[in-house]
mmCIF file of C-alpha atoms in Angstrom:
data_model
loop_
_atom_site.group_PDB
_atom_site.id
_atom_site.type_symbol
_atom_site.label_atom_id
_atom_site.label_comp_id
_atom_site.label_asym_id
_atom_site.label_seq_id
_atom_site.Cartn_x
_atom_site.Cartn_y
_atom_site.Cartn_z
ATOM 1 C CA UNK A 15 -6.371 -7.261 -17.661
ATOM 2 C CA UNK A 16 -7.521 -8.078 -14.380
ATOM 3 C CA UNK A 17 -10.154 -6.148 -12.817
ATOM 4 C CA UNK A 18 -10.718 -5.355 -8.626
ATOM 5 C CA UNK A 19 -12.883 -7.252 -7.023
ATOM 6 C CA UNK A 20 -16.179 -4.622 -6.373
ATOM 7 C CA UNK A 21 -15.361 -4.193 -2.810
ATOM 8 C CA UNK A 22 -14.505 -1.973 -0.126
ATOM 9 C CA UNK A 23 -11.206 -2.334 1.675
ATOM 10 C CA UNK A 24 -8.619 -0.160 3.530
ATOM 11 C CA UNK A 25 -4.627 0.775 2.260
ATOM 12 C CA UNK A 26 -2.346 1.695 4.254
ATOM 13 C CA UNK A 27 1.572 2.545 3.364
ATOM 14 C CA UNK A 28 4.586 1.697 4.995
ATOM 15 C CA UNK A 29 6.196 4.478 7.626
ATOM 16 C CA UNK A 30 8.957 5.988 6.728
ATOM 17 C CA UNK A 31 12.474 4.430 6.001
ATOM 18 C CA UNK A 32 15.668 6.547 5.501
ATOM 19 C CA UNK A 33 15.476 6.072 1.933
ATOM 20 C CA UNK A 34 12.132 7.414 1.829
ATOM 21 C CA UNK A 35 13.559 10.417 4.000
ATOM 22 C CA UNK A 36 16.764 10.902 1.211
ATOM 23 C CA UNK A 37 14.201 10.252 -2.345
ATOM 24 C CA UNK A 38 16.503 7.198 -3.190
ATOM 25 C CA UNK A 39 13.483 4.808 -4.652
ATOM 26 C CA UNK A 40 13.515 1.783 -2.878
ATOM 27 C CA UNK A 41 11.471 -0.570 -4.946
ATOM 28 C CA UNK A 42 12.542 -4.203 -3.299
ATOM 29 C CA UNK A 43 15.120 -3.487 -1.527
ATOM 30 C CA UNK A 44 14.140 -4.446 1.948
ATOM 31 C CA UNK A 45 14.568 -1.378 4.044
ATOM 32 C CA UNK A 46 13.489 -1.205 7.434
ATOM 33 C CA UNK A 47 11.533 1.827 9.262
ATOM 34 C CA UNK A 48 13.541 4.941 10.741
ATOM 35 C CA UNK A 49 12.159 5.895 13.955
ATOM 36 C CA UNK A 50 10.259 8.872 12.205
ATOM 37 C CA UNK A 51 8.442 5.500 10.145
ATOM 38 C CA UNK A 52 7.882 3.786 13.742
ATOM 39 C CA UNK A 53 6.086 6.787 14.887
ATOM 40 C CA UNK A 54 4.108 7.152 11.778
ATOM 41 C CA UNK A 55 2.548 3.560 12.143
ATOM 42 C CA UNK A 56 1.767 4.199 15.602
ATOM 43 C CA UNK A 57 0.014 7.190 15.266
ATOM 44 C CA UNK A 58 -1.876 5.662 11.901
ATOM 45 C CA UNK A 59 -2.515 2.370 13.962
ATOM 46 C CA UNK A 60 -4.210 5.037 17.107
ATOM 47 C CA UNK A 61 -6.428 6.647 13.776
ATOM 48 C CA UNK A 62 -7.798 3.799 12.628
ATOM 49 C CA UNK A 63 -8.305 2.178 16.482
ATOM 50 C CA UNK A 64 -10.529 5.642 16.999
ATOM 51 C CA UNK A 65 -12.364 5.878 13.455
ATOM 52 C CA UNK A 66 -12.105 2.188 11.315
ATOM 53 C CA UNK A 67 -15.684 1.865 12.822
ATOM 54 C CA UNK A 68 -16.566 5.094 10.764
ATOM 55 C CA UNK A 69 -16.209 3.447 7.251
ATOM 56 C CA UNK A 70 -16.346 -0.417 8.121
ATOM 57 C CA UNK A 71 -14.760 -2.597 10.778
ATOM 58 C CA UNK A 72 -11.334 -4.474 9.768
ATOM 59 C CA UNK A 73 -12.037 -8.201 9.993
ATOM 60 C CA UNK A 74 -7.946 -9.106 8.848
ATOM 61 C CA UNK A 75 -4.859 -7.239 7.761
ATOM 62 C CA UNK A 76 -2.970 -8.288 4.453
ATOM 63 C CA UNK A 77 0.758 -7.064 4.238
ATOM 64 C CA UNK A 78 3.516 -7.049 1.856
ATOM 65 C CA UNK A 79 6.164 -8.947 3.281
ATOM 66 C CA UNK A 80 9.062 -6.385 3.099
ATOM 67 C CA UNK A 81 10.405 -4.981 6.737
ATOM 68 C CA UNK A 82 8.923 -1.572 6.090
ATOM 69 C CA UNK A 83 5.265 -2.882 5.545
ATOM 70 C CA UNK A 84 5.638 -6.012 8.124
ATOM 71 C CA UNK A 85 6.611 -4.107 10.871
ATOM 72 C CA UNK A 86 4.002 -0.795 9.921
ATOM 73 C CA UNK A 87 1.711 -3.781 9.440
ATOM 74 C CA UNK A 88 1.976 -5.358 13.555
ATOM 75 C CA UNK A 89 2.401 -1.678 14.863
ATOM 76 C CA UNK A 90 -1.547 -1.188 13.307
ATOM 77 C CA UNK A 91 -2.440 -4.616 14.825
ATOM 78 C CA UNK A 92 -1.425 -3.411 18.064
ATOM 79 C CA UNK A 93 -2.688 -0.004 18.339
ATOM 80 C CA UNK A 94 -6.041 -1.770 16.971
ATOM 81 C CA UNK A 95 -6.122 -4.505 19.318
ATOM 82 C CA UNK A 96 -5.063 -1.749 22.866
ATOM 83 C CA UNK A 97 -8.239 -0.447 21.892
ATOM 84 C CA UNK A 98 -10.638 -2.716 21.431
ATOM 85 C CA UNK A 99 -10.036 -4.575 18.444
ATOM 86 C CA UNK A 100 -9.414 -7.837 18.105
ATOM 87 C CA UNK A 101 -5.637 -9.069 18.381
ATOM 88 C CA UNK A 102 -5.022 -9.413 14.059
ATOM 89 C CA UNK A 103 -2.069 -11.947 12.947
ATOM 90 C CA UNK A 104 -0.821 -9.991 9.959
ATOM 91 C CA UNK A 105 -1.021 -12.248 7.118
ATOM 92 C CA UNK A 106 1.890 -11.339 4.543
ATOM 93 C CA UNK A 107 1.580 -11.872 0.320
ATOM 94 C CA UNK A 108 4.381 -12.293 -1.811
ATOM 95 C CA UNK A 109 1.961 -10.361 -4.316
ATOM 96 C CA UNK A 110 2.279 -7.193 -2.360
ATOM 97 C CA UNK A 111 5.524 -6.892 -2.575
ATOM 98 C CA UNK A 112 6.690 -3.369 -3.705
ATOM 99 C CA UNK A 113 7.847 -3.169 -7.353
ATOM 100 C CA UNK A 114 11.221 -4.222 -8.847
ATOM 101 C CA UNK A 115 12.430 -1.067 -9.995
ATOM 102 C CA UNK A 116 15.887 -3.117 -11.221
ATOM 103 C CA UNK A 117 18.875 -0.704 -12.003
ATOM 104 C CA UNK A 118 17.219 2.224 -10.270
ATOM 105 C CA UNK A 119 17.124 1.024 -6.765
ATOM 106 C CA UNK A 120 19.218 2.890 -4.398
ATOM 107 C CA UNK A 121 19.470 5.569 -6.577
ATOM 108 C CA UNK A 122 17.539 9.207 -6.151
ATOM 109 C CA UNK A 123 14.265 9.280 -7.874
ATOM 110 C CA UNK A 124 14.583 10.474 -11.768
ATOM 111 C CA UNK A 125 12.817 11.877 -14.696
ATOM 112 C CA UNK A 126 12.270 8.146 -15.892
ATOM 113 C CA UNK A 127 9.228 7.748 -13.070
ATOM 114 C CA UNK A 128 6.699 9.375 -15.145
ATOM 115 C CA UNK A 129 7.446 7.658 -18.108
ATOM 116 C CA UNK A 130 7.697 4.049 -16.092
ATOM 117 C CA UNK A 131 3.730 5.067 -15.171
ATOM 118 C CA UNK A 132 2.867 6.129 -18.770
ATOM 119 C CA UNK A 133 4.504 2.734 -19.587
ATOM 120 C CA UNK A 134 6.643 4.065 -22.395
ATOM 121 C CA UNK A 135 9.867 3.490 -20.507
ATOM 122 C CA UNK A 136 11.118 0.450 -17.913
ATOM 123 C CA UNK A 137 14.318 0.210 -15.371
ATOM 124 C CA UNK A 138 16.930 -2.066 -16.622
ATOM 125 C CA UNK A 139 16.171 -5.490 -14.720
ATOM 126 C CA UNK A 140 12.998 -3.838 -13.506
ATOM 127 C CA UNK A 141 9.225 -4.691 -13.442
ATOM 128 C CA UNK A 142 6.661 -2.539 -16.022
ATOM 129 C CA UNK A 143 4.138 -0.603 -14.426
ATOM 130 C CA UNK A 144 1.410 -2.794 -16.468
ATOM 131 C CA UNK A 145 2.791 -6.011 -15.134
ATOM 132 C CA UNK A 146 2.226 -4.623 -11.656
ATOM 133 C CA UNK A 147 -1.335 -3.073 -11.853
ATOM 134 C CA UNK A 148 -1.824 -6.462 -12.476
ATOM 135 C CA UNK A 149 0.252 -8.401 -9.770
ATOM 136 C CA UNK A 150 -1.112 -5.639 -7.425
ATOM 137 C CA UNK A 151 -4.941 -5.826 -8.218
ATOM 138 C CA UNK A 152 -4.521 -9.857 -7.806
ATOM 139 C CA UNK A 153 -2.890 -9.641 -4.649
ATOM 140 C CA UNK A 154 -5.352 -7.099 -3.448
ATOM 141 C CA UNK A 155 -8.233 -9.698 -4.867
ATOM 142 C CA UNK A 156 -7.136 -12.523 -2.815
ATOM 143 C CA UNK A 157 -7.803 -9.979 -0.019
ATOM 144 C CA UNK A 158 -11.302 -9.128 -0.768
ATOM 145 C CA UNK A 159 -12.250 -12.606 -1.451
ATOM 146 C CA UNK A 160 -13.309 -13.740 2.362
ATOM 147 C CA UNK A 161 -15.932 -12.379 3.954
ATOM 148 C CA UNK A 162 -15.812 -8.584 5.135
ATOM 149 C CA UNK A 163 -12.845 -5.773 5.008
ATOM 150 C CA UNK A 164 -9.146 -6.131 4.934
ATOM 151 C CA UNK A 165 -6.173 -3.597 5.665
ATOM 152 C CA UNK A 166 -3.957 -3.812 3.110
ATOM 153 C CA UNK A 167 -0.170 -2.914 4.168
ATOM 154 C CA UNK A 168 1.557 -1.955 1.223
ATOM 155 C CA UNK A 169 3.876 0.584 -0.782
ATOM 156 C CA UNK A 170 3.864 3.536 -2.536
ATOM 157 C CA UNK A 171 4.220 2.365 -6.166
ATOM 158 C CA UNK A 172 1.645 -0.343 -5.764
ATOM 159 C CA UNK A 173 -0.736 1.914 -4.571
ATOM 160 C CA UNK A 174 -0.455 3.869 -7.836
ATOM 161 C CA UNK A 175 -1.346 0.996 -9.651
ATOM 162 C CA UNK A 176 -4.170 0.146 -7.278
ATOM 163 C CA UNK A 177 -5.423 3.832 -8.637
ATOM 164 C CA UNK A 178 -5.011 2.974 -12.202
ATOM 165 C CA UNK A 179 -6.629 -0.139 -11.557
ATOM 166 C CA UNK A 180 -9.733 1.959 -9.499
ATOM 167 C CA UNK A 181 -9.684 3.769 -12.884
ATOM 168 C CA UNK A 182 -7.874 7.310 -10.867
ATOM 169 C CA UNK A 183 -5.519 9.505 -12.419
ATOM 170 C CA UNK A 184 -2.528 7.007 -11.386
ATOM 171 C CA UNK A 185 0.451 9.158 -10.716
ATOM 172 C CA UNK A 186 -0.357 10.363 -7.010
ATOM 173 C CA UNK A 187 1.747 10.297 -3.999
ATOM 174 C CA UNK A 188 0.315 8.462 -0.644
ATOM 175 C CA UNK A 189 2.275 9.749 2.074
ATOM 176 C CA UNK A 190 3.538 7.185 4.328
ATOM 177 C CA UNK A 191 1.502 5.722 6.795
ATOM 178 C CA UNK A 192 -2.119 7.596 5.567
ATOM 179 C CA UNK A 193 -4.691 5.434 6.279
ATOM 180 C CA UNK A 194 -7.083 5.534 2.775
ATOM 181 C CA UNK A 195 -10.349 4.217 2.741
ATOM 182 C CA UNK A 196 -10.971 2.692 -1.223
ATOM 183 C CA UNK A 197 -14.996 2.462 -1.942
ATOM 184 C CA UNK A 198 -16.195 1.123 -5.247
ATOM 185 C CA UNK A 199 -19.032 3.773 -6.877
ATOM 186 C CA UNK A 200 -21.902 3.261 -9.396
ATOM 187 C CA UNK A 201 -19.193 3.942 -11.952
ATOM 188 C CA UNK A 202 -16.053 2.474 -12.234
ATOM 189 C CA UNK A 203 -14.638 4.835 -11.148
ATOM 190 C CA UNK A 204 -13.862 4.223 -7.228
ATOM 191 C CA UNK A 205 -13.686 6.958 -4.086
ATOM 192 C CA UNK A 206 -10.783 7.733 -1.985
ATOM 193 C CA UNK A 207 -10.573 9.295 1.398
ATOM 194 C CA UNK A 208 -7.780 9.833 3.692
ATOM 195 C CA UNK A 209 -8.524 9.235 7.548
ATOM 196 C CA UNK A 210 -7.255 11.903 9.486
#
């Protein structure tokens, strides 16, 4: 099992897409941003232009490639760089793509979710929640392997890996577009805060 590389970094999820709005889980299906999701991402990009200084400066931004984390992704990079940032490229990672969730997609969220965490149970043509803690904590590796901190663009699922993997109770929603601030401790146990 791979382990996260012992270093700061910042997550950020996707705005909101119409599936999102209507609990249908998404997984990879590649849904775009509503204009409730658009908003989101600009007001999360204007928090972290007025605060990323607070924690640690962003020196890149890592994104899943899906529409919903792309586009959330260069809406932050351009709130950053109106106010003083520099202008980011977002750099996308096949790793960060949100899980498969197979069968499920489209479909409202069910009673199988919790069991998909606990690993007892996975979606028909789907991904296991143990196969991605580990594509996610490799992905978010790569990251934190150059110099200084990286905003990580991602998705809702993967961040509840990232928490297993941080060794946090896993099964915690991120509401879209929160930026979270992820600190390794003395422990391994990591710390969490939300920038508001």
């Amino acid at each position: 099992m791979t382990d996260l590389i012992s270093r700061p970094y910042w997550y950020l999820r996707h705005g909101e897409t119409d599936w999102n709005a209507q609990g249908r889980s998404q997984g990879r299906t590649d849904i775009p941003l509503n204009a409730t999701g658009i908003a989101q991402a600009e007001a999360a990009g204007l928090l972290l232009a007025r605060h990323w200084r607070d924690h640690a400066p962003i020196v890149r931004i890592v994104s899943s490639p899906l529409v919903r984390a792309r586009r959330t992704a260069e809406i932050v990079a351009d709130q950053l760089a109106a106010h003083g940032a520099p202008r980011f490229e977002v750099a996308l990672d096949d790793g960060l793509k949100e899980v498969c969730f197979g069968d499920e997609e489209g479909k409202p969220m069910g009673t199988w979710y919790d069991s998909w965490i606990a690993g007892e149970y996975t979606p028909p043509n789907g991904e296991s929640f143990a196969d991605l803690r580990e594509r996610a904590v490799s992905a978010v590796n790569r990251a934190l392997e150059h110099e200084g901190v990286p905003l990580i663009v991602c998705h809702g699922a993967m961040f509840r890996a990232l928490r297993a993997a941080m060794h946090l109770k896993p099964n915690v929603r991120l509401p879209n577009a929160t930026p979270m601030w992820a600190e390794p401790g003395p422990t391994p146990v990591w710390s969490l805060s939300a920038l508001s």
